[in-house]
XYZ file of C-alpha atoms in Angstrom:
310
model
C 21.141 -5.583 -40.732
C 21.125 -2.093 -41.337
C 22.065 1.139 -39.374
C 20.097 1.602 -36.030
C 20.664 5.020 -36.459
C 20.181 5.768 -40.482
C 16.424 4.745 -40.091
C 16.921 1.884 -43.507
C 17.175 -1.232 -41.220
C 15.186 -3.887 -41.292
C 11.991 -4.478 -39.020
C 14.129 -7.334 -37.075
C 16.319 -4.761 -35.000
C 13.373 -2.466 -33.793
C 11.170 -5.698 -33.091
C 13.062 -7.909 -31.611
C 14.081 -4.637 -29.170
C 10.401 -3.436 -28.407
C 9.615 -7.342 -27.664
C 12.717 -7.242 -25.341
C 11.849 -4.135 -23.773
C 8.181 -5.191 -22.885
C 9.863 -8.228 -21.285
C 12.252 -5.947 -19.366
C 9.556 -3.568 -17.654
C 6.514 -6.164 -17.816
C 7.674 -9.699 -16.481
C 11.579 -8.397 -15.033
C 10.069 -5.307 -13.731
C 13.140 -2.415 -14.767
C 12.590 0.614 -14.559
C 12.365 2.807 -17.904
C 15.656 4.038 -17.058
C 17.426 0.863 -17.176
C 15.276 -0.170 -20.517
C 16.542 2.287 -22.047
C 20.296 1.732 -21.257
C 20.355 -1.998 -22.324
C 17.869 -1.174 -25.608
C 20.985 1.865 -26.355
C 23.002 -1.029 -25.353
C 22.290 -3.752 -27.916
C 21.926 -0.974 -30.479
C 25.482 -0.356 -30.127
C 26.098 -4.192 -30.247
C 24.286 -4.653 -33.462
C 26.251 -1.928 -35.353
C 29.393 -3.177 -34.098
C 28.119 -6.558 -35.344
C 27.120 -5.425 -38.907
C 30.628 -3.444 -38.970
C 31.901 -7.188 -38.553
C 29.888 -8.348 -41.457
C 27.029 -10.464 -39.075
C 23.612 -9.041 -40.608
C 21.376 -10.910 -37.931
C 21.600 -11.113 -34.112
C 20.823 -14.940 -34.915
C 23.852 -14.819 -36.221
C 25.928 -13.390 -33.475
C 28.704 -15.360 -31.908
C 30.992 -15.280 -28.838
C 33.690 -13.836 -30.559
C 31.924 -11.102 -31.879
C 30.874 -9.998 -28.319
C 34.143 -10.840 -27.052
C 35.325 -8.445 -29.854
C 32.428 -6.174 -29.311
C 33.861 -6.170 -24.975
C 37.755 -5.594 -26.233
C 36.652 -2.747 -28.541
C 35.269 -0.710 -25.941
C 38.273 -1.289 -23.577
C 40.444 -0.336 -26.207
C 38.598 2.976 -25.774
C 39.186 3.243 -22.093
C 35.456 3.367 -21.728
C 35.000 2.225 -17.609
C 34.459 -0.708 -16.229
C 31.480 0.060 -15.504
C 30.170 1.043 -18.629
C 31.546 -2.106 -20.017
C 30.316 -4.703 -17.354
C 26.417 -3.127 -17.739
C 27.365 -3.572 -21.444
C 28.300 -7.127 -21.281
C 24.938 -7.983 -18.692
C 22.788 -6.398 -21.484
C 24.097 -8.841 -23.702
C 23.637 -11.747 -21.405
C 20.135 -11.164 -20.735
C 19.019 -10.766 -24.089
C 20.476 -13.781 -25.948
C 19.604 -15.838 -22.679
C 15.442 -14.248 -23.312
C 16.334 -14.973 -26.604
C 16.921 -18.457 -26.845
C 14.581 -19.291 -24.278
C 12.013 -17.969 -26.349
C 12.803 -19.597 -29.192
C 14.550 -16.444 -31.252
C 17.732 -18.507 -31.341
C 18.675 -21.796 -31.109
C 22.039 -21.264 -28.755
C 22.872 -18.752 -26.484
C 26.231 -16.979 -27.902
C 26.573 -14.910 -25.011
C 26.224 -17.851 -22.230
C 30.767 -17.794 -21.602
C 30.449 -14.239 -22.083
C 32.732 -12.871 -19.367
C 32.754 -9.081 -18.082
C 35.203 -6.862 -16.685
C 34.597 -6.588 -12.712
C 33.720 -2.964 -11.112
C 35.502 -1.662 -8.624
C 34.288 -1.809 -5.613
C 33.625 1.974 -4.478
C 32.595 2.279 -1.318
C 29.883 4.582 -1.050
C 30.083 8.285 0.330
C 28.823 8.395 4.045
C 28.585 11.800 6.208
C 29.881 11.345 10.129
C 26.764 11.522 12.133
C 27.789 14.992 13.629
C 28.351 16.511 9.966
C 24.903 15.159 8.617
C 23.715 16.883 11.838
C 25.311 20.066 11.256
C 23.936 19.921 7.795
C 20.331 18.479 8.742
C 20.891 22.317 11.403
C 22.186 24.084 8.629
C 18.827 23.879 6.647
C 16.764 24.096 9.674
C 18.285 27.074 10.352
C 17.555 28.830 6.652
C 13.778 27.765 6.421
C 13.148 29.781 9.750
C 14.731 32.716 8.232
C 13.644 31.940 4.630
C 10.862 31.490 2.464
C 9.104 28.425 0.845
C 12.370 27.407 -1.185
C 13.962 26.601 1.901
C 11.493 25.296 3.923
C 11.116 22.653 0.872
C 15.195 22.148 1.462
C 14.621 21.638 4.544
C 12.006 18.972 4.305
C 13.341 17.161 1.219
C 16.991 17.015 3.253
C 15.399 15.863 6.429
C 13.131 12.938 4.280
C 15.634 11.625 2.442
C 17.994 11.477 5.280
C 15.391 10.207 7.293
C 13.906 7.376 5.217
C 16.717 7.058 2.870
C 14.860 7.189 0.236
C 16.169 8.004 -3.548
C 16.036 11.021 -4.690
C 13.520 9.771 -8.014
C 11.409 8.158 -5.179
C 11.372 11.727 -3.331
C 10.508 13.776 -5.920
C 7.599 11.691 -7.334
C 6.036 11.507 -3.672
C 2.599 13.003 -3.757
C 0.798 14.504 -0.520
C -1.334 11.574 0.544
C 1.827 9.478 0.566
C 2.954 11.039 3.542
C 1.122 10.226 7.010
C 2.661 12.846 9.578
C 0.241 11.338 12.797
C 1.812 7.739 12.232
C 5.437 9.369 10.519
C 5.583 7.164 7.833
C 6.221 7.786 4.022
C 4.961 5.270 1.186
C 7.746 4.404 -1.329
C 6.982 3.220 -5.085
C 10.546 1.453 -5.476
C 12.771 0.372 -8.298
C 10.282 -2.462 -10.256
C 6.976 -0.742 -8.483
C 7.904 -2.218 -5.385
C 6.189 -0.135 -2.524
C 7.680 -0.136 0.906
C 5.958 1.597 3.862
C 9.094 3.979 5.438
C 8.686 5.428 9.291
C 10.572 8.635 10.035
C 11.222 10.649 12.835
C 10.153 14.140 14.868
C 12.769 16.590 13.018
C 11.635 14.740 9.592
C 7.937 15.709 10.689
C 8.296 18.816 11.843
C 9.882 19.754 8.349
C 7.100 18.407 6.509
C 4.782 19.976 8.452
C 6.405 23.344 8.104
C 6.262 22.852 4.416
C 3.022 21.854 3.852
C 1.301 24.266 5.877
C 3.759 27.595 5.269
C 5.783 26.725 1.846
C 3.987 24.324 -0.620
C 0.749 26.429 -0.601
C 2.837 29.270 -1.856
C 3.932 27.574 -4.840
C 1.513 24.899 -5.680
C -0.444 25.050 -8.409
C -3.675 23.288 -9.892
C -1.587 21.062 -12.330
C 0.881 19.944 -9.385
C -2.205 19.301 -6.850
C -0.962 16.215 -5.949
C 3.031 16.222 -5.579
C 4.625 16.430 -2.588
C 7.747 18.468 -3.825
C 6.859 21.238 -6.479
C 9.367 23.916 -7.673
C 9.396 27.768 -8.057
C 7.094 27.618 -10.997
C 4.730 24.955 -9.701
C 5.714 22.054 -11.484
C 6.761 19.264 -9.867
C 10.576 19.449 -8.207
C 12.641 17.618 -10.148
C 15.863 15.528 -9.428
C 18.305 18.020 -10.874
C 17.345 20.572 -9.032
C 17.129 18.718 -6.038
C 20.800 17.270 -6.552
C 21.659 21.448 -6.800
C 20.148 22.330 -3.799
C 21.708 19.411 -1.429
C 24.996 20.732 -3.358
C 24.764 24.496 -2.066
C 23.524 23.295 1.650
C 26.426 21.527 1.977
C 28.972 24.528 1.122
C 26.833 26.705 3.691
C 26.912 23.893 6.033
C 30.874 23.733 5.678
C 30.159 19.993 5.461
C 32.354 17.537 2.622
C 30.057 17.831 -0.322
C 27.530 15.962 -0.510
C 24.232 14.787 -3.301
C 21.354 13.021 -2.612
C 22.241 9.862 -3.072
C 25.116 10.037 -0.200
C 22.386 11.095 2.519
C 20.928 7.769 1.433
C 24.268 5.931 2.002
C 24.546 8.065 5.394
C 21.005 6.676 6.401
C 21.172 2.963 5.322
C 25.460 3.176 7.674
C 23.956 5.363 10.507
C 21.105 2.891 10.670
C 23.337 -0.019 11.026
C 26.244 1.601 13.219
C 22.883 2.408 15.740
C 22.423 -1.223 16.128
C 19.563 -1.825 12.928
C 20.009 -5.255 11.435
C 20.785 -5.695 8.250
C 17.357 -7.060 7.157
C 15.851 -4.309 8.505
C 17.968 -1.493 6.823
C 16.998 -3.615 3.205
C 13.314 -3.262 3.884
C 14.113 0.740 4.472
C 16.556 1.189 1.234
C 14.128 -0.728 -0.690
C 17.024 -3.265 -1.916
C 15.647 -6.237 -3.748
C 18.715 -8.855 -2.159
C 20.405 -8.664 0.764
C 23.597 -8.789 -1.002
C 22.758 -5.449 -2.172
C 22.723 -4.042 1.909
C 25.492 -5.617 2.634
C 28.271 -3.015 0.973
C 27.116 -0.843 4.073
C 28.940 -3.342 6.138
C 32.027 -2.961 4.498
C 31.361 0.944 5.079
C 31.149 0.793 8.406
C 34.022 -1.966 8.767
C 36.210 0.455 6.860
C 35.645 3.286 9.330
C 36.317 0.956 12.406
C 39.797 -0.259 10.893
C 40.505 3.577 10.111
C 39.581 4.754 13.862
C 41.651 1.439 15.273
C 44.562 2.190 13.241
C 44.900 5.625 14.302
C 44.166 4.441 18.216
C 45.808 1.386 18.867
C 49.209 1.325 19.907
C 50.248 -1.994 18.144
C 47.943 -1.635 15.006
């Protein structure tokens, strides 16, 4: 097996890959991003496994992945890098010898570092409020940059929503009479979201005073589009949550923690935990459940600091 990345490999590598891939998105239904990561993945695998003198991934054994695991830890790549590593492994040589590619699955005792467990970022509910004000307070002074800060803030805090599934929102997505938001999800899974009055009224101030001023024929149909009429993207989305926060005088903050602030705000309100899933979009339960340990965290820190005998 040759190098993935010298272009004088055989047609086994790039086959075998674009078959797995297909299976990935088609039947598993990954997103591209994810593809990508465990086709990079095995890439890395297979050169590691030629540097080890195995020319086929027919060939490949446990100790070779085992060695392929320890080789990366010996280069203090993180855990988590290494674990998503290891599961790319796992799922190919498991399609792989249920398809008949192989006749054993090498990878099957394959063992992976565990993550730590990070608990997610979550605002107090009177600092997302002081930061939900804070861009309120520059789109009625502003122009159509921040009213679109203050409606992409307010949406994603509202619906907790990810920031890719904000920014490739289009118009008719969004139903301001019944407040509700349509969500295309991680494996085109689409979700209908409800929102609330100060999520509204920030849409509505964009689309009537802000997104006419920068829309343009080729962005007709997204919901978010930036100063040059394209669609917003993520980045710059990330970069404006970033600077509303340090005008705010809030901890900073990205995207992604207004989600974790909607899914622990939902549940410390009363929501059950079913409930917040169907909102987040979560495939499992088991996924929802971290915000649990979120919001148990915050009670042991308040009864700590309260109770005389803690």
């Amino acid at each position: 097996m040759q190098s993935v990345a010298d272009g004088s490999q055989s047609s086994e590598v790039p086959n075998v890959l674009g078959d797995f891939a297909l299976h990935l998105s088609a039947q598993r239904g990954l997103s591209a991003h994810t593809v990508r990561a465990y086709t990079s993945d095995l890439e890395q695998l297979f050169l590691f496994a030629q540097g080890q003198g195995v020319e086929s991934y027919a060939e490949m054994e446990l100790s070779t992945l085992r060695g392929w695991l320890a080789e990366m830890a010996s280069r203090q790549l993180s855990r988590s890098t290494v674990a998503r590593r290891g599961a790319a492994a796992r799922t190919f040589f498991e399609w792989a010898a249920r398809t008949g590619r192989i006749e054993q699955d090498p990878a099957a005792r394959l063992a992976s570092p565990r993550q730590h467990k990070v608990l997610p970022t979550v605002l107090a509910v009177n600092s997302a409020a002081t930061l939900m004000d804070a861009a309120r307070d520059l789109a009625v002074e502003g122009g159509p940059a921040d009213l679109r800060v203050w409606a992409c803030v307010e949406l994603i805090y509202a619906t907790g929503a990810r920031v890719g599934e904000i920014v490739d929102l289009d118009v008719r997505d969004v139903d301001l009479d019944q407040r509700s938001v349509r969500v295309l999800g991680k494996g085109d899974r689409e979700r209908i979201v409800p929102f609330g009055v100060p999520a509204a009224a920030a849409l509505r101030a964009w689309l009537e005073r802000g997104r006419p001023a920068l829309a343009t024929w080729s962005t007709a149909d997204a919901l978010f589009v930036g100063q040059r009429g394209q669609r917003w993207g993520q980045r710059q989305v990330r970069d404006a949550v970033h600077r509303l926060s340090a005008i705010a005088g809030v901890d900073d903050v990205a995207p992604h923690d207004l989600r974790h602030s909607a899914a622990t705000h939902l549940l410390q309100g009363g929501s059950d935990l079913r409930t917040v899933q169907e909102v987040l979009g979560h495939a499992t339960l088991a996924t929802t459940q971290r915000y649990t340990h979120v919001s148990a965290e915050r009670l042991r820190s308040s009864y700590q600091l309260a109770h005389p005998r803690a």
